[in-house]
Amino acid sequence: MSKVTIITGGTSGIGRGIAEKILENSASDDILYVSYGHNTEQAEEFLHAQTEENQKKIRLLQADMSSYDEMMKFVSRVKEEASHVDWLINNVGISTYAKYEDYTFDEWTKIVNTNLSVPVFLVKELRPIMNEGGSILFTGSYAGQQAYSSSLVYGVTKSAIHFLTKSLVKELEPKQIRVNAIAPGFIETSWHKNRTPESYERINRKIALHRFGEISEVADMAYEVLKNGYMNGSVVDIHGGYDYF
Ligand SMILES: NC(=O)c1ccc[n+]([C@@H]2O[C@H](COP(=O)([O-])OP(=O)(O)OC[C@H]3O[C@@H](n4cnc5c(N)ncnc54)[C@H](OP(=O)(O)O)[C@@H]3O)[C@@H](O)[C@H]2O)c1
């Protein structure tokens, strides 16, 4: 039976790194559903950067994962085509650097929906078609382990994702589906494109390795967590020694 994987937000940054790692290690009849939000050009670029053989395995689907309805449409399309799912990677996440005093309820709700509520229901909807022995991974964040000052709502949602990871173990036990999260520190993606050299320097001073992480370093770890048969309910940090020295 071919292996079916779903990754949300797989056209850029960490998600793209994980998608490419999965493709590198895939068999010829495997299928990889890759969702993206708004940037079709970037999604097409991701697709065409892959080998011809791997392009045939990719199903690129646009879906705004801040919306329950869009997520449900995404699920319907997957269910129409795929008889089962083996791996599910919930990677989409957004943030804001607005100050707490400037928060609006709408902005708070959009971030909570995208980072937490929609992933909760995506897992609920896909669980019935997930194979016994499947694997689920959440992209959490070290900002959910340690309260950074920069984004309160982001840290709160990522902390909730870590707790959700542990809480889902029981729900997924009947089908022997494993569920884990990774908690990256500062990783070099377009997420940081507006950072000044001073901001990089200030953060690098706090990291024992004095640099941001590479996408491939996170993707390698994520892949190992996804396939390791005894990891379950774990939240694995990867931050180069942030604030440890
Ligand atoms: N970079 C870091 O330092 C860092 C550290 C810890 C954790 N993380 C987490 O890692 C994950 C990926 O971050 P990244 O840095 O790799 O970001 P990124 O390069 O900006 O990639 C984000 C991906 O998510 C998609 N996306 C964004 N909003 C979406 C929406 N509303 N609906 C559907 N898809 C959406 C994007 O597609 P479109 O562009 O088409 O919308 C893109 O494919 C996030 O959960 C983030 O919280 C990142």
Short mmCIF file of C-alpha atoms and ligand atoms in Angstrom, two decimals:
data_model
loop_
_atom_site.label_atom_id
_atom_site.label_comp_id
_atom_site.label_asym_id
_atom_site.label_seq_id
_atom_site.Cartn_x
_atom_site.Cartn_y
_atom_site.Cartn_z
CA MET A 1 0.00 0.00 0.00
CA SER A 2 1.41 3.42 -0.89
CA LYS A 3 2.27 5.77 1.94
CA VAL A 4 0.17 8.94 2.11
CA THR A 5 1.49 11.99 3.96
CA ILE A 6 -0.16 15.36 4.52
CA ILE A 7 1.80 18.47 5.41
CA THR A 8 0.22 21.88 5.97
CA GLY A 9 2.26 24.92 5.00
CA GLY A 10 4.72 22.78 3.09
CA THR A 11 5.73 25.24 0.37
CA SER A 12 8.12 27.39 2.38
CA GLY A 13 10.56 27.37 5.29
CA ILE A 14 10.47 24.51 7.78
CA GLY A 15 7.46 22.85 6.14
CA ARG A 16 9.16 22.80 2.76
CA GLY A 17 12.30 21.34 4.37
CA ILE A 18 10.26 18.53 5.94
CA ALA A 19 8.35 17.94 2.67
CA GLU A 20 11.61 17.66 0.74
CA LYS A 21 13.10 15.29 3.32
CA ILE A 22 10.03 13.06 2.99
CA LEU A 23 10.28 13.15 -0.82
CA GLU A 24 13.98 12.28 -0.67
CA ASN A 25 13.10 9.13 1.27
CA SER A 26 9.90 8.23 -0.55
CA ALA A 27 8.96 5.22 -2.66
CA SER A 28 7.71 5.60 -6.22
CA ASP A 29 4.02 5.15 -5.33
CA ASP A 30 3.98 7.41 -2.24
CA ILE A 31 1.72 10.47 -2.21
CA LEU A 32 2.43 13.79 -0.48
CA TYR A 33 -0.37 16.33 0.02
CA VAL A 34 1.16 19.76 0.49
CA SER A 35 -1.09 22.62 1.54
CA TYR A 36 -0.30 26.31 1.26
CA GLY A 37 -2.15 29.49 2.15
CA HIS A 38 -1.89 32.43 -0.19
CA ASN A 39 1.31 32.40 -2.23
CA THR A 40 0.60 30.40 -5.38
CA GLU A 41 3.80 31.51 -7.08
CA GLN A 42 5.85 30.18 -4.16
CA ALA A 43 3.86 26.93 -4.21
CA GLU A 44 4.52 26.46 -7.94
CA GLU A 45 8.20 27.22 -7.39
CA PHE A 46 8.35 24.53 -4.67
CA LEU A 47 6.69 22.02 -7.01
CA HIS A 48 8.94 22.72 -9.97
CA ALA A 49 12.10 22.61 -7.86
CA GLN A 50 11.47 18.87 -7.27
CA THR A 51 12.61 16.06 -9.55
CA GLU A 52 10.12 14.97 -12.21
CA GLU A 53 9.59 11.68 -10.39
CA ASN A 54 8.86 13.44 -7.10
CA GLN A 55 6.57 16.01 -8.75
CA LYS A 56 4.24 13.14 -9.65
CA LYS A 57 3.89 12.26 -5.94
CA ILE A 58 2.91 15.81 -4.90
CA ARG A 59 -0.67 17.01 -4.57
CA LEU A 60 -0.56 20.76 -4.06
CA LEU A 61 -3.71 22.17 -2.41
CA GLN A 62 -4.50 25.76 -1.52
CA ALA A 63 -6.44 26.21 1.75
CA ASP A 64 -6.53 29.06 4.23
CA MET A 65 -5.91 27.22 7.49
CA SER A 66 -7.12 30.13 9.60
CA SER A 67 -10.62 29.11 8.52
CA TYR A 68 -12.54 26.06 9.74
CA ASP A 69 -14.58 25.97 6.51
CA GLU A 70 -11.49 26.03 4.29
CA MET A 71 -9.88 23.30 6.40
CA MET A 72 -13.04 21.20 5.99
CA LYS A 73 -12.92 21.70 2.20
CA PHE A 74 -9.28 20.60 2.26
CA VAL A 75 -10.25 17.47 4.22
CA SER A 76 -13.05 16.70 1.74
CA ARG A 77 -10.66 16.90 -1.19
CA VAL A 78 -8.16 14.61 0.54
CA LYS A 79 -10.92 12.13 1.42
CA GLU A 80 -12.23 12.12 -2.17
CA GLU A 81 -8.81 11.07 -3.44
CA ALA A 82 -7.03 9.19 -0.68
CA SER A 83 -8.24 5.97 0.92
CA HIS A 84 -5.96 6.46 3.92
CA VAL A 85 -3.37 8.73 5.56
CA ASP A 86 -0.15 7.51 7.21
CA TRP A 87 1.60 10.68 8.32
CA LEU A 88 0.09 14.07 9.18
CA ILE A 89 2.28 17.12 9.77
CA ASN A 90 0.56 20.20 11.18
CA ASN A 91 3.07 22.88 10.35
CA VAL A 92 1.19 26.12 9.58
CA GLY A 93 1.74 28.81 12.17
CA ILE A 94 1.48 32.59 12.23
CA SER A 95 2.45 35.32 14.66
CA THR A 96 2.26 39.02 15.35
CA TYR A 97 4.72 41.38 16.90
CA ALA A 98 1.97 43.79 17.94
CA LYS A 99 2.21 44.92 21.54
CA TYR A 100 -0.29 43.40 23.97
CA GLU A 101 -1.92 46.81 24.54
CA ASP A 102 -2.58 47.05 20.77
CA TYR A 103 -4.13 43.58 20.41
CA THR A 104 -7.54 43.32 18.79
CA PHE A 105 -9.84 40.41 19.51
CA ASP A 106 -9.99 39.61 15.77
CA GLU A 107 -6.23 39.35 15.47
CA TRP A 108 -5.99 37.20 18.62
CA THR A 109 -8.73 34.93 17.29
CA LYS A 110 -7.11 34.55 13.87
CA ILE A 111 -3.81 33.46 15.41
CA VAL A 112 -5.48 31.10 17.89
CA ASN A 113 -7.56 29.61 15.07
CA THR A 114 -4.58 29.12 12.76
CA ASN A 115 -2.08 27.84 15.31
CA LEU A 116 -4.39 25.81 17.54
CA SER A 117 -8.10 25.42 16.79
CA VAL A 118 -7.87 24.46 13.10
CA PRO A 119 -5.10 21.87 13.76
CA VAL A 120 -7.24 20.33 16.54
CA PHE A 121 -10.09 19.80 14.09
CA LEU A 122 -7.83 18.75 11.22
CA VAL A 123 -6.60 15.85 13.36
CA LYS A 124 -10.17 15.05 14.45
CA GLU A 125 -11.39 14.94 10.83
CA LEU A 126 -8.48 12.87 9.50
CA ARG A 127 -8.17 10.40 12.38
CA PRO A 128 -10.87 8.09 10.96
CA ILE A 129 -8.89 7.57 7.74
CA MET A 130 -5.48 7.38 9.39
CA ASN A 131 -3.84 3.98 9.23
CA GLU A 132 -3.01 1.95 12.34
CA GLY A 133 0.54 2.82 13.34
CA GLY A 134 0.43 6.27 11.72
CA SER A 135 2.38 9.28 12.89
CA ILE A 136 1.35 12.88 13.61
CA LEU A 137 3.75 15.76 14.07
CA PHE A 138 3.07 19.33 15.19
CA THR A 139 5.45 22.19 14.60
CA GLY A 140 5.47 23.79 18.02
CA SER A 141 8.07 26.34 19.11
CA TYR A 142 10.58 26.95 21.83
CA ALA A 143 8.51 30.12 22.38
CA GLY A 144 5.91 27.74 23.79
CA GLN A 145 8.41 26.36 26.32
CA GLN A 146 9.85 29.64 27.47
CA ALA A 147 7.90 32.92 27.59
CA TYR A 148 9.58 35.18 25.03
CA SER A 149 8.67 38.81 25.37
CA SER A 150 8.09 39.37 21.65
CA SER A 151 4.76 37.65 20.98
CA LEU A 152 2.40 36.73 23.78
CA VAL A 153 -0.32 35.14 21.66
CA TYR A 154 2.19 33.08 19.66
CA GLY A 155 3.80 31.64 22.79
CA VAL A 156 0.42 30.84 24.30
CA THR A 157 -0.75 28.95 21.17
CA LYS A 158 2.53 27.01 20.83
CA SER A 159 2.46 26.07 24.50
CA ALA A 160 -1.08 24.81 23.93
CA ILE A 161 0.12 22.79 20.93
CA HIS A 162 2.70 21.09 23.15
CA PHE A 163 0.02 20.20 25.68
CA LEU A 164 -2.30 19.08 22.88
CA THR A 165 0.46 16.75 21.65
CA LYS A 166 0.58 15.02 25.02
CA SER A 167 -3.22 15.05 25.42
CA LEU A 168 -3.80 13.40 22.03
CA VAL A 169 -1.73 10.33 22.94
CA LYS A 170 -4.73 8.82 24.72
CA GLU A 171 -7.12 9.70 21.89
CA LEU A 172 -4.87 8.05 19.33
CA GLU A 173 -3.93 4.97 21.37
CA PRO A 174 -6.71 2.73 19.96
CA LYS A 175 -5.19 3.04 16.48
CA GLN A 176 -1.59 3.02 17.78
CA ILE A 177 -1.00 6.39 16.11
CA ARG A 178 1.99 8.22 17.57
CA VAL A 179 1.88 11.99 18.10
CA ASN A 180 4.84 14.28 18.75
CA ALA A 181 5.90 17.91 18.40
CA ILE A 182 9.10 19.70 17.58
CA ALA A 183 9.90 22.95 19.33
CA PRO A 184 12.38 24.96 17.23
CA GLY A 185 14.14 28.07 18.47
CA PHE A 186 15.21 30.67 15.90
CA ILE A 187 15.37 29.10 12.44
CA GLU A 188 16.52 30.91 9.32
CA THR A 189 13.30 31.22 7.26
CA SER A 190 11.47 34.11 5.59
CA TRP A 191 9.75 34.51 8.95
CA HIS A 192 12.79 36.62 9.96
CA LYS A 193 13.15 38.56 6.70
CA ASN A 194 12.49 41.93 8.32
CA ARG A 195 14.98 41.49 11.17
CA THR A 196 17.75 44.07 11.39
CA PRO A 197 21.40 43.01 11.79
CA GLU A 198 21.17 44.39 15.36
CA SER A 199 18.23 42.11 16.10
CA TYR A 200 20.13 39.08 14.73
CA GLU A 201 23.12 40.03 16.84
CA ARG A 202 21.05 40.43 20.01
CA ILE A 203 19.45 37.00 19.54
CA ASN A 204 22.67 35.27 18.46
CA ARG A 205 24.27 36.43 21.72
CA LYS A 206 21.67 34.39 23.63
CA ILE A 207 22.23 31.21 21.58
CA ALA A 208 25.19 29.10 22.70
CA LEU A 209 25.95 28.23 19.04
CA HIS A 210 25.65 31.96 18.13
CA ARG A 211 23.58 31.42 15.00
CA PHE A 212 20.05 30.71 13.81
CA GLY A 213 19.24 27.09 12.92
CA GLU A 214 19.15 25.84 9.33
CA ILE A 215 15.91 24.53 7.85
CA SER A 216 17.65 21.23 7.01
CA GLU A 217 18.68 20.76 10.66
CA VAL A 218 15.04 20.99 11.75
CA ALA A 219 13.78 18.89 8.84
CA ASP A 220 16.26 16.09 9.60
CA MET A 221 15.10 15.97 13.20
CA ALA A 222 11.40 16.17 12.28
CA TYR A 223 11.82 13.25 9.92
CA GLU A 224 13.49 11.11 12.58
CA VAL A 225 10.70 11.92 15.05
CA LEU A 226 8.02 11.08 12.47
CA LYS A 227 9.45 7.67 11.74
CA ASN A 228 10.79 6.62 15.16
CA GLY A 229 8.44 3.86 16.30
CA TYR A 230 8.78 4.48 20.03
CA MET A 231 8.45 8.27 20.21
CA ASN A 232 5.02 9.24 21.45
CA GLY A 233 3.83 12.33 23.33
CA SER A 234 7.24 14.00 23.07
CA VAL A 235 8.01 17.65 22.48
CA VAL A 236 11.55 17.85 21.14
CA ASP A 237 13.46 21.14 21.44
CA ILE A 238 15.93 22.28 18.79
CA HIS A 239 17.40 25.70 19.58
CA GLY A 240 21.21 25.62 19.56
CA GLY A 241 21.35 26.17 23.32
CA TYR A 242 19.08 29.21 23.61
CA ASP A 243 19.34 30.92 27.02
CA TYR A 244 21.29 27.97 28.46
CA PHE A 245 24.58 29.68 29.06
N1 LIG B 1 11.19 30.22 11.65
C1 LIG B 1 11.31 30.09 12.96
O1 LIG B 1 12.22 30.67 13.58
C2 LIG B 1 10.35 29.21 13.72
C3 LIG B 1 10.68 28.86 15.03
C4 LIG B 1 9.81 28.03 15.75
C5 LIG B 1 8.67 27.56 15.16
N2 LIG B 1 8.36 27.92 13.88
C6 LIG B 1 7.12 27.39 13.32
O2 LIG B 1 7.41 26.72 12.11
C7 LIG B 1 6.24 26.75 11.27
C8 LIG B 1 6.65 27.22 9.90
O3 LIG B 1 7.27 28.48 10.01
P1 LIG B 1 8.31 29.01 8.90
O4 LIG B 1 9.27 29.91 9.58
O5 LIG B 1 8.80 27.88 8.13
O6 LIG B 1 7.31 29.93 8.05
P2 LIG B 1 7.19 30.28 6.51
O7 LIG B 1 8.48 30.12 5.79
O8 LIG B 1 6.53 31.61 6.49
O9 LIG B 1 6.17 29.16 5.94
C9 LIG B 1 4.86 29.17 6.33
C10 LIG B 1 4.04 28.19 5.49
O10 LIG B 1 2.71 28.18 6.03
C11 LIG B 1 1.78 28.58 5.04
N3 LIG B 1 0.74 29.40 5.64
C12 LIG B 1 0.87 30.57 6.33
N4 LIG B 1 -0.35 31.02 6.70
C13 LIG B 1 -1.25 30.11 6.25
C14 LIG B 1 -2.66 30.01 6.31
N5 LIG B 1 -3.42 30.93 6.91
N6 LIG B 1 -3.24 28.94 5.72
C15 LIG B 1 -2.50 27.99 5.12
N7 LIG B 1 -1.17 28.02 5.02
C16 LIG B 1 -0.55 29.09 5.58
C17 LIG B 1 2.58 29.34 4.02
O11 LIG B 1 1.92 29.35 2.75
P3 LIG B 1 1.61 30.75 2.02
O12 LIG B 1 2.91 31.53 2.04
O13 LIG B 1 1.16 30.34 0.67
O14 LIG B 1 0.53 31.43 2.81
C18 LIG B 1 3.90 28.57 4.03
O15 LIG B 1 3.78 27.41 3.24
C19 LIG B 1 5.23 27.64 11.98
O16 LIG B 1 4.32 26.85 12.71
C20 LIG B 1 6.09 28.44 12.96
O17 LIG B 1 5.36 28.86 14.07
C21 LIG B 1 9.17 28.73 13.14
#
